[in-house]
Short mmCIF file of C-alpha atoms and ligand atoms in Angstrom, two decimals:
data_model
loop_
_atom_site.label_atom_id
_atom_site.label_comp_id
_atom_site.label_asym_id
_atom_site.label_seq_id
_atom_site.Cartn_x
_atom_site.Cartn_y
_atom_site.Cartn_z
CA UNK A 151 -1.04 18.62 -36.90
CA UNK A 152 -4.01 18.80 -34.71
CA UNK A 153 -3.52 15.98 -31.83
CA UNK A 154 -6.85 14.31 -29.84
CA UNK A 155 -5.08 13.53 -26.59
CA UNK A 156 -7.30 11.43 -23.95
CA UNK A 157 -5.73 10.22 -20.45
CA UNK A 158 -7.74 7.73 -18.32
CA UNK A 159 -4.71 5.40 -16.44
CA UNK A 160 -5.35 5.97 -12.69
CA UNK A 161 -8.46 8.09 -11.66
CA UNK A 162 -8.46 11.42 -13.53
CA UNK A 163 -10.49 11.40 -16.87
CA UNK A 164 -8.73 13.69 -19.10
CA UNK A 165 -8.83 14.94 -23.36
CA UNK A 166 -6.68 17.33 -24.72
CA UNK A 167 -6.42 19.06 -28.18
CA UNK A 168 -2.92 20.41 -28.72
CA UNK A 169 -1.89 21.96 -31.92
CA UNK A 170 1.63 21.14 -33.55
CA UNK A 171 3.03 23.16 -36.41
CA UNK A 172 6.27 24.00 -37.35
CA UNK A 173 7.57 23.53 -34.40
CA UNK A 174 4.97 25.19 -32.24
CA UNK A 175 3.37 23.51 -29.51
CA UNK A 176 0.03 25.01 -28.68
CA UNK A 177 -2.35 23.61 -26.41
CA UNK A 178 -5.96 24.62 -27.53
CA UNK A 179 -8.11 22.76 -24.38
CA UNK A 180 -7.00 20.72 -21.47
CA UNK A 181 -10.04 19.40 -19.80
CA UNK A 182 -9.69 16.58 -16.15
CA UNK A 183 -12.07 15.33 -14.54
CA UNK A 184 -11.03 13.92 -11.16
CA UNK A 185 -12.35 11.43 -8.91
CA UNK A 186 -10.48 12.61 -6.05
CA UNK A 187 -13.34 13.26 -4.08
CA UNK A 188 -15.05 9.65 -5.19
CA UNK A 189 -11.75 7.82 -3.73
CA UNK A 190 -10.71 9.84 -0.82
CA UNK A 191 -13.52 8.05 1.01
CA UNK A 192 -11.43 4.79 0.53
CA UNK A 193 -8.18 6.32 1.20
CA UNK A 194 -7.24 5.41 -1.95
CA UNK A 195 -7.85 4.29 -5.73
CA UNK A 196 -10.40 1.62 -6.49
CA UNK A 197 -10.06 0.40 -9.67
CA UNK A 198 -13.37 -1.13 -10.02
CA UNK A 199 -14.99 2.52 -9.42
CA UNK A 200 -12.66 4.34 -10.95
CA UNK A 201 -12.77 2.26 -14.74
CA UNK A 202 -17.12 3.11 -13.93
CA UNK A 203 -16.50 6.53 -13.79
CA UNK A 204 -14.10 6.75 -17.10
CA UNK A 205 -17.20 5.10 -18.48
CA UNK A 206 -19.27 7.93 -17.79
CA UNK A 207 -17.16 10.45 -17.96
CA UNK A 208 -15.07 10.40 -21.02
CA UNK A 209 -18.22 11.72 -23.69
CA UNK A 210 -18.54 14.66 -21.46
CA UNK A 211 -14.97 15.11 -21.34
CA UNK A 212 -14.05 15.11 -24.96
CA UNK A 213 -16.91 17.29 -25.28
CA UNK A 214 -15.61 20.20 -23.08
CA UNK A 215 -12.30 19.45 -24.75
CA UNK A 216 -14.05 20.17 -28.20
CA UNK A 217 -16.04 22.87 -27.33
CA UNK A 218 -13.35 24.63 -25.57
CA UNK A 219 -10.38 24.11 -27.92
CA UNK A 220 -13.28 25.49 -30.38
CA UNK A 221 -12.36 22.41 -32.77
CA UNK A 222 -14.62 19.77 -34.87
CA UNK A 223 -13.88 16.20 -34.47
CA UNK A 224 -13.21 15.36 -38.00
CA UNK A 225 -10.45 17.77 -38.18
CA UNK A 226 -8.17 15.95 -35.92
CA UNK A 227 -5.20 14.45 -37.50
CA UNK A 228 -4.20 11.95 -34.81
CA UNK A 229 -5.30 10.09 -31.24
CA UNK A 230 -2.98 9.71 -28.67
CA UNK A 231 -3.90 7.30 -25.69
CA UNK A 232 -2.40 6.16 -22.53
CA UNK A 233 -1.85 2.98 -22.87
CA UNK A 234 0.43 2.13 -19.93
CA UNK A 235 1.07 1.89 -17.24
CA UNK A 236 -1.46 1.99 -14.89
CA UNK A 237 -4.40 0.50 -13.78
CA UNK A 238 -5.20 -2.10 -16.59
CA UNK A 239 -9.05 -1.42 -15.84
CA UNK A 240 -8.71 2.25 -16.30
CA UNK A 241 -6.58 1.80 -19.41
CA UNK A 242 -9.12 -0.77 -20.98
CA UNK A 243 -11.46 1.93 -20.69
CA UNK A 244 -9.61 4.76 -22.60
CA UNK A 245 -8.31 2.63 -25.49
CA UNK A 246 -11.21 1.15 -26.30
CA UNK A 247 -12.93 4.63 -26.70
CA UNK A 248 -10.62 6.00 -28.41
CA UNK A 249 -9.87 3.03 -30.80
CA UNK A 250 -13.43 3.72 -31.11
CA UNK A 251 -12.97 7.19 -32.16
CA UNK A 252 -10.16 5.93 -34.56
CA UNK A 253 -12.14 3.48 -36.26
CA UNK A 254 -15.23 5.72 -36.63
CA UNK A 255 -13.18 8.60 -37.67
CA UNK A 256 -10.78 6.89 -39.89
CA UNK A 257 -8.05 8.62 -38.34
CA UNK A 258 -4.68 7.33 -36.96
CA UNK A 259 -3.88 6.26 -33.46
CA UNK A 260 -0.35 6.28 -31.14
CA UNK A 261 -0.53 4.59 -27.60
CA UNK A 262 1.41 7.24 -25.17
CA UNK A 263 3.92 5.63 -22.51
CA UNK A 264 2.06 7.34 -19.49
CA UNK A 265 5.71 7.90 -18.07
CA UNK A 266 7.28 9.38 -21.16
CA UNK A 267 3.65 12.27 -20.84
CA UNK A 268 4.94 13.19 -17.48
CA UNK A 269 8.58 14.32 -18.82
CA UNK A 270 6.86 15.37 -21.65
CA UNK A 271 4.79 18.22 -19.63
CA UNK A 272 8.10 19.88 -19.42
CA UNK A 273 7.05 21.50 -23.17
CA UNK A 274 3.89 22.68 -22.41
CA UNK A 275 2.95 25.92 -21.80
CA UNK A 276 -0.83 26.93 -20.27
CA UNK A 277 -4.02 26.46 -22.99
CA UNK A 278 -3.45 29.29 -25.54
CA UNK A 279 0.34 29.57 -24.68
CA UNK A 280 3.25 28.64 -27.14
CA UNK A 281 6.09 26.72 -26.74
CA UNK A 282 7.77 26.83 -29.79
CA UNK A 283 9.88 23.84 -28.53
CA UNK A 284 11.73 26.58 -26.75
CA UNK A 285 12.06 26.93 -22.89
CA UNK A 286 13.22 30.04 -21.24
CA UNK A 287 15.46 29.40 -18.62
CA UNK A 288 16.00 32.49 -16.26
CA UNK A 289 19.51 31.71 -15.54
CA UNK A 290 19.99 33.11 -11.97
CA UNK A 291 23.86 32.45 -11.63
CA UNK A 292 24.75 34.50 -14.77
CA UNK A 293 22.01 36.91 -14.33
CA UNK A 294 20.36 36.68 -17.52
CA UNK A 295 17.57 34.93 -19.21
CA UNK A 296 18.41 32.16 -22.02
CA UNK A 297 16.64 30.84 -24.64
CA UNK A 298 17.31 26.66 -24.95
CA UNK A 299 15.99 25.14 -27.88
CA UNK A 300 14.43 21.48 -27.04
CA UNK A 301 14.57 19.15 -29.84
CA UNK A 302 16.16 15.80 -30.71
CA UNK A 303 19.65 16.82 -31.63
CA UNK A 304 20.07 20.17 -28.71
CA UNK A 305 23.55 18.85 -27.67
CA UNK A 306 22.86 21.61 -24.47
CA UNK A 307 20.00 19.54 -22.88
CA UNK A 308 21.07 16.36 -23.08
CA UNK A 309 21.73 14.05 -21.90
CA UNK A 310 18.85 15.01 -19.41
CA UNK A 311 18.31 13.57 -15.93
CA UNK A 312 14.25 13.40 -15.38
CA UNK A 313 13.29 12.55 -11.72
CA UNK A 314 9.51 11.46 -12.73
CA UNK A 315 7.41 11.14 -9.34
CA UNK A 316 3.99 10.52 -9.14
CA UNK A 317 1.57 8.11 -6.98
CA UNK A 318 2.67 4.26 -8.89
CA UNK A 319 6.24 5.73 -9.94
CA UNK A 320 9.36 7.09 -8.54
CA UNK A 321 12.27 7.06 -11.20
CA UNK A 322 15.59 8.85 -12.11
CA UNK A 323 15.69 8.25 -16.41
CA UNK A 324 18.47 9.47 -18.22
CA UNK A 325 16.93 10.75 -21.11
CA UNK A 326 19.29 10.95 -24.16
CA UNK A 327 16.94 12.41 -26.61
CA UNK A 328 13.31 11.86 -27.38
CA UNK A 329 12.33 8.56 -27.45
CA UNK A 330 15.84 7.62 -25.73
CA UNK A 331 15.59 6.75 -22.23
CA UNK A 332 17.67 4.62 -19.85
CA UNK A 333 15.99 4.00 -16.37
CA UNK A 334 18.89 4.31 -13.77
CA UNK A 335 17.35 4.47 -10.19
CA UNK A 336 14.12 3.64 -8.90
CA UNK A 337 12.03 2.87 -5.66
CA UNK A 338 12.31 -0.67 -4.16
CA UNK A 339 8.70 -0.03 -2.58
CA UNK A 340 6.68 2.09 -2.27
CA UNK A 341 6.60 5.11 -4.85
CA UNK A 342 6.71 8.85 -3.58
CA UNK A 343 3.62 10.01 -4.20
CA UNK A 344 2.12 6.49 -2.56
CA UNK A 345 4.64 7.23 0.80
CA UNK A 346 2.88 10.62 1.30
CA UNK A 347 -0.79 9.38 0.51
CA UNK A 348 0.14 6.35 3.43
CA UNK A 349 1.81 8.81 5.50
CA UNK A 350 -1.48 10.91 5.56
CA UNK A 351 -3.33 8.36 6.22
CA UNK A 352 -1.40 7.18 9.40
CA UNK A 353 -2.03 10.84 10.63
CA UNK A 354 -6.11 10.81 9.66
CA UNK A 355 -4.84 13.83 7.13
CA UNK A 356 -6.89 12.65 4.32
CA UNK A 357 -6.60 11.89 0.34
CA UNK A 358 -4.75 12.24 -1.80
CA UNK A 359 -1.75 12.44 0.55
CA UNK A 360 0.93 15.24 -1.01
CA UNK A 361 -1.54 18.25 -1.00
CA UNK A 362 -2.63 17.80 2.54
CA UNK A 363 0.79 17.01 4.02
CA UNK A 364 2.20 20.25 1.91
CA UNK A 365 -0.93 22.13 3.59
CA UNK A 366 -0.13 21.13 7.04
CA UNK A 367 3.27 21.90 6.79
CA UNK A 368 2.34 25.45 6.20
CA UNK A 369 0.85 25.11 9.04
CA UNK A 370 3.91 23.61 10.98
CA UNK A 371 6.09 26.87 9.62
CA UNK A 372 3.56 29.28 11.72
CA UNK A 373 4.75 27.18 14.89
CA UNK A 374 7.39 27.58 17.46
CA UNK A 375 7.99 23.68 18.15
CA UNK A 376 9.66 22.96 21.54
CA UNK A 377 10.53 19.60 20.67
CA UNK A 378 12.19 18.69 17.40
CA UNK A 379 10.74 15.64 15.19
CA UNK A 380 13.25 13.62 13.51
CA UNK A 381 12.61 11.13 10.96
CA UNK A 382 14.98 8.78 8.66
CA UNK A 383 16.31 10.01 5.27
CA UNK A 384 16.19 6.50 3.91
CA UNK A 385 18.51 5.51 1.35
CA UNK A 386 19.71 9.16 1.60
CA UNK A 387 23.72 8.13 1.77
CA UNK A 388 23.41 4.24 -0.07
CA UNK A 389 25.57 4.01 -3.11
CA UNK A 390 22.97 3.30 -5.92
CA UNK A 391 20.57 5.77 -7.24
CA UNK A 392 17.43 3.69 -5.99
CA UNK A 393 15.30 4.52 -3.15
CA UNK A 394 12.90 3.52 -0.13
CA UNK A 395 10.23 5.24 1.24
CA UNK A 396 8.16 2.27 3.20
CA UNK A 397 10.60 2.91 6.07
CA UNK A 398 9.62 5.75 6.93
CA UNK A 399 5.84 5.09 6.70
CA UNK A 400 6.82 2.73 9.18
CA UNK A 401 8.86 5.53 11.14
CA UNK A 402 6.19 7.54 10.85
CA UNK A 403 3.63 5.13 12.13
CA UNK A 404 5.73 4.31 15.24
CA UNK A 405 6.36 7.91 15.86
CA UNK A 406 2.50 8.31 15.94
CA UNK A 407 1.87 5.04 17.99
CA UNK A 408 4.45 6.11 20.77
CA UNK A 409 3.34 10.12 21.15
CA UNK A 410 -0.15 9.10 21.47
CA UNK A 411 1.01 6.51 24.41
CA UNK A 412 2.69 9.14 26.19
CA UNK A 413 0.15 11.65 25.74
CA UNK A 414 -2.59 8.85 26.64
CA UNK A 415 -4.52 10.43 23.42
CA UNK A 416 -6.49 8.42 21.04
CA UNK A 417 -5.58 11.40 18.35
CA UNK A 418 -2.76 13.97 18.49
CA UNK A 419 -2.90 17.49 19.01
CA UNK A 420 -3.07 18.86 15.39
CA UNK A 421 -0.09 20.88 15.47
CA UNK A 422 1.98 17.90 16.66
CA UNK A 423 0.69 15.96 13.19
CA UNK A 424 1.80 19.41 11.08
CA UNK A 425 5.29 19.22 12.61
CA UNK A 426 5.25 15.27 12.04
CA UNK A 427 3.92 16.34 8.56
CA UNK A 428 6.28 18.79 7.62
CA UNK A 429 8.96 16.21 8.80
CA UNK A 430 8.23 13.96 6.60
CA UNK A 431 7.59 16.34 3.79
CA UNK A 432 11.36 17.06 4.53
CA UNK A 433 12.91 13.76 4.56
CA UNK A 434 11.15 12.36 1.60
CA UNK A 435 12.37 15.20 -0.02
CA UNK A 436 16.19 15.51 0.94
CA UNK A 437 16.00 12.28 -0.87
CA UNK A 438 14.79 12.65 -3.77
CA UNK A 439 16.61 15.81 -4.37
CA UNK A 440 19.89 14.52 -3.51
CA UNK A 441 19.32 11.04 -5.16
CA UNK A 442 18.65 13.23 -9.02
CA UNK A 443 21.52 15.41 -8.20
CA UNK A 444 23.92 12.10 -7.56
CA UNK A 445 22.28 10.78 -10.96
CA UNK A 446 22.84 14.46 -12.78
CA UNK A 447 26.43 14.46 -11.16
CA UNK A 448 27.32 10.45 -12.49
CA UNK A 449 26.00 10.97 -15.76
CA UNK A 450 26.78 14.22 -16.90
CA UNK A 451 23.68 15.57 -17.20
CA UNK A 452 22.80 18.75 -18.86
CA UNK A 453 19.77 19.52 -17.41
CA UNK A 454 17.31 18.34 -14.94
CA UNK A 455 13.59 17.79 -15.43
CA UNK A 456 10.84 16.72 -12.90
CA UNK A 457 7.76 15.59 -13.62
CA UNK A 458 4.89 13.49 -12.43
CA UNK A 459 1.78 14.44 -9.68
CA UNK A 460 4.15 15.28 -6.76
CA UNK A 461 5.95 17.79 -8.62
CA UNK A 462 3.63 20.09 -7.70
CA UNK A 463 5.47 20.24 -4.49
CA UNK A 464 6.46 23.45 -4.02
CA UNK A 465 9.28 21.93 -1.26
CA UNK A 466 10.49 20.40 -3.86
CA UNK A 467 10.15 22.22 -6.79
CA UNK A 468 11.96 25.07 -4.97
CA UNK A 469 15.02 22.84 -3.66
CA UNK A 470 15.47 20.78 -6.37
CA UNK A 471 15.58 24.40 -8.77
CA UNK A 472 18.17 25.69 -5.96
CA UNK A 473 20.24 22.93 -6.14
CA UNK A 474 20.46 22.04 -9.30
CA UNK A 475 21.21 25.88 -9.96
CA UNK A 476 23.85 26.14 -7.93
CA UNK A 477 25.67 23.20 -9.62
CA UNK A 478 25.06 25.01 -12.74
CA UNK A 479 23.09 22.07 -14.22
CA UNK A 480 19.65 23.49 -16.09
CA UNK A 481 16.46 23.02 -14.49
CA UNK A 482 13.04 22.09 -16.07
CA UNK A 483 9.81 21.71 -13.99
CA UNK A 484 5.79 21.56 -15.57
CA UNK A 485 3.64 24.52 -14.98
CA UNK A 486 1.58 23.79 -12.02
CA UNK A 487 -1.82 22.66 -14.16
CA UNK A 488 0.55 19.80 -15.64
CA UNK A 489 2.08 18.06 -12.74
CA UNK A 490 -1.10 15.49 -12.11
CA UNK A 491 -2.45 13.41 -14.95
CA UNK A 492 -3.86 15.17 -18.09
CA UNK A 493 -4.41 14.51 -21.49
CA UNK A 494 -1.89 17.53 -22.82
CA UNK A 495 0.98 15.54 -21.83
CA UNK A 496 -0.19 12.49 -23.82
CA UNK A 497 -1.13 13.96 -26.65
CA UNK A 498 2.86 15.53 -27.15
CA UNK A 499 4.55 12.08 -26.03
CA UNK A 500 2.11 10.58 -29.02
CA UNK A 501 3.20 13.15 -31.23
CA UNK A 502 6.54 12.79 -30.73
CA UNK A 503 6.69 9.04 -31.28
CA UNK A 504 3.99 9.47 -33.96
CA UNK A 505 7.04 8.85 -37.10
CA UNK A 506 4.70 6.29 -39.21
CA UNK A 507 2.24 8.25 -41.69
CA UNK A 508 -0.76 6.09 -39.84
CA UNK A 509 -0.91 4.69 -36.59
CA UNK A 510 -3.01 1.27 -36.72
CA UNK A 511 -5.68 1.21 -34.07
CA UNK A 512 -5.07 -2.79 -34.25
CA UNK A 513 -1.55 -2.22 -32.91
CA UNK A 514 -2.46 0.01 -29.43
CA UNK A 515 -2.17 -2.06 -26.55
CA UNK A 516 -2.50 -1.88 -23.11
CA UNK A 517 -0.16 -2.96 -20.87
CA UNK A 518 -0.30 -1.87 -17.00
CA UNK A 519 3.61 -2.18 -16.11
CA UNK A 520 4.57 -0.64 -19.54
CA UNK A 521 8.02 0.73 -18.84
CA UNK A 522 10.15 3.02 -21.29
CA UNK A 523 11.72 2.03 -23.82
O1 KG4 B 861 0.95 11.62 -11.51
P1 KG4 B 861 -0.23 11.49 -10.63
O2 KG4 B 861 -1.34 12.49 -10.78
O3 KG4 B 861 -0.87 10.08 -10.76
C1 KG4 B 861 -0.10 8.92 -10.92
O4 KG4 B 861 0.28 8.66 -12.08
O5 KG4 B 861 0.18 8.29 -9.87
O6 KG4 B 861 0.32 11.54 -9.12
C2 KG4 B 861 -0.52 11.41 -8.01
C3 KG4 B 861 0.33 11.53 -6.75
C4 KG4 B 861 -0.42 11.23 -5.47
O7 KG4 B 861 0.27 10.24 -4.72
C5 KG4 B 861 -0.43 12.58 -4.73
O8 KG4 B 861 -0.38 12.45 -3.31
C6 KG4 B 861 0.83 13.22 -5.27
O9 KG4 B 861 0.87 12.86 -6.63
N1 KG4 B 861 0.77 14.68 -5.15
C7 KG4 B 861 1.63 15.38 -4.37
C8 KG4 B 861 1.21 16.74 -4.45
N2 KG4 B 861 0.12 16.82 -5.28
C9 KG4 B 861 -0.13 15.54 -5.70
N3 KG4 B 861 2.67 14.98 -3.63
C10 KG4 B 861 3.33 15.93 -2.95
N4 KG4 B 861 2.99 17.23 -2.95
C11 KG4 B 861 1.95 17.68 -3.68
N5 KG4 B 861 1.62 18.98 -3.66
ZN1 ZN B 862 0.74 10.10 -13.59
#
């Protein structure tokens, strides 16, 4: 089954083709367009602009996709859209184009739970690689390399913790099975991926927020710091699996207010905001990682999976792996090209809830707080 994917819920235009046959998962093109650069004036999303530029950009998009997945449209066998949640502009955007698409083309279509993409980039290997619904897990506690099978009934991955973090979300879902998902923690403000972007933005580091505060870290490693920052772990110790991150914003903010008093500067010296940086890189994630592992622990997971834009943090791609090894729970984490949005992920989330023999473009709708099922 060939599968159309196209991904427009926040800012990043996005069509994928990805190939599904006996089992195999191949990904033939993977094609974003972001609008990073369009926003980061703002400091943020604007959802006005950002539904304009889906406008514009999805024919090009699809095109590339096309082109470079060396495919004809009429040989598609299904859409898969994003259809929550997100930003209900953006969505509007994406459905009705590929509705479109579906009506013109005669050909079925599956709205995608935007969430249930993320944990689905777990599966997918780079364009041209196959997954064979098979991960290879180098198992560094026994000191050999197994072969899991993923797929509905494999008794040795679930049930799966996913910690799914990205710029709107921030949730722990036990996921039973495909299609079986319980959410059991979550954020009671502001998301992750939203407390770095803020956190940048208190320290003039720019949009989007994670990549900039990882870079500056780097930065803060090179350094010899005299003085130690400190910053809350909030949430770190509470009982329930939810979390907190506008706290330390706040922290962070009055951190920044008071140095700059005592240094009578209207702007720090820049290796004061990598150490603040790489601080708060820190505490937001001791949290998460010991949050998932509390979840993993509670529930019995099997495995672990991240997903979601800031798993491309290699902090905490690299402690949450550690950790979760060392408790001898399996660990799952996206190649690097699959942690932001992208249309790959959406078109294996439609795929796998694709069980009717035609999806009725009538039936997709949008719906921007769309939560899992
Ligand atoms: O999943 P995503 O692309 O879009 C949403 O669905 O929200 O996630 C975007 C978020 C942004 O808040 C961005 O700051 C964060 O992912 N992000 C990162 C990194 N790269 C992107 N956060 C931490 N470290 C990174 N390297
Ligand atoms: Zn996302």
């Amino acid at each position: 089954m060939l599968i159309l994917g196209i991904e427009t819920s926040c800012d990043e235009t996005a069509a994928s083709l990805v190939e599904v046959r006996d089992k195999k998962i191949k990904v033939l093109s993977n094609v974003v367009s972001s609008q990073v650069k369009l926003h980061a004036k703002y400091g943020g999303v604007v959802p006005s602009l950002a539904a304009r530029e889906h406008v514009k950009n999805l024919r090009p998009v699809l095109e590339l996709a096309l082109k470079t997945g060396n495919c004809k449209l009429e040989t598609i066998d299904l859409i898969a859209v994003t259809a929550g949640p997100g930003l209900i502009s953006s969505l509007l955007v994406g459905t009705a184009f590929a509705k479109t698409l579906a009506w013109k083309l005669n050909k079925p279509i599956i709205g995608a739970n935007h969430t249930e993409g993320h944990i689905a980039s777990n599966w997918l290997k780079s364009v041209g690689g196959i997954s064979n619904f098979q991960f290879l897990i180098s198992n560094k506690i026994l000191g050999s390399t197994k072969r899991y099978t993923l797929n509905a009934k494999c008794s040795r991955l679930f049930p799966a913790l996913c910690l799914v973090v990205s710029g709107g979300h921030t949730q722990l879902i036990l996921m039973k099975g495909f299609g079986k998902y319980k959410t059991v923690g979550g954020t009671l403000d502001d998301a992750a991926g939203e407390a770095f972007d803020k956190i940048a933005r208190i320290l003039g580091l720019g949009y989007p927020g994670g990549p900039v505060i990882s870079a500056a870290a780097e930065k803060a490693k090179a350094q010899n710091p005299k003085t130690k920052i400190k910053l809350p772990r909030p949430m770190i110790n509470s009982k329930n699996l939810d979390f907190s991150f506008s706290g330390l914003k706040t922290a962070v903010l009055y951190l920044d207010m008071g140095l700059k008093k005592k240094l009578s500067k209207n702007k720090l010296p820049k290796n004061l905001i990598s150490q603040i940086a790489a601080e708060a890189q820190r505490a937001i994630v001791d949290v998460l990682v010991s949050k998932t592992i509390k979840a993993a622990r509670k529930y019995g997971a099997k495995s672990i999976m991240l997903s979601g834009g800031v798993s491309a943090n290699k902090l905490l791609r690299s402690k949450l792996q550690k950790t979760a090894e060392q408790r001898e729970v399996k660990y799952f984490q996206p190649s690097p090209e699959y942690t932001t949005d992208n249309a790959a992920m959406i078109a294996l989330a439609g795929y796998f809830n694709y069980k009717s023999g035609h999806g009725d473009w009538e039936k997709v709708q949008v719906n921007a707080n769309q939560g899992l099922y």
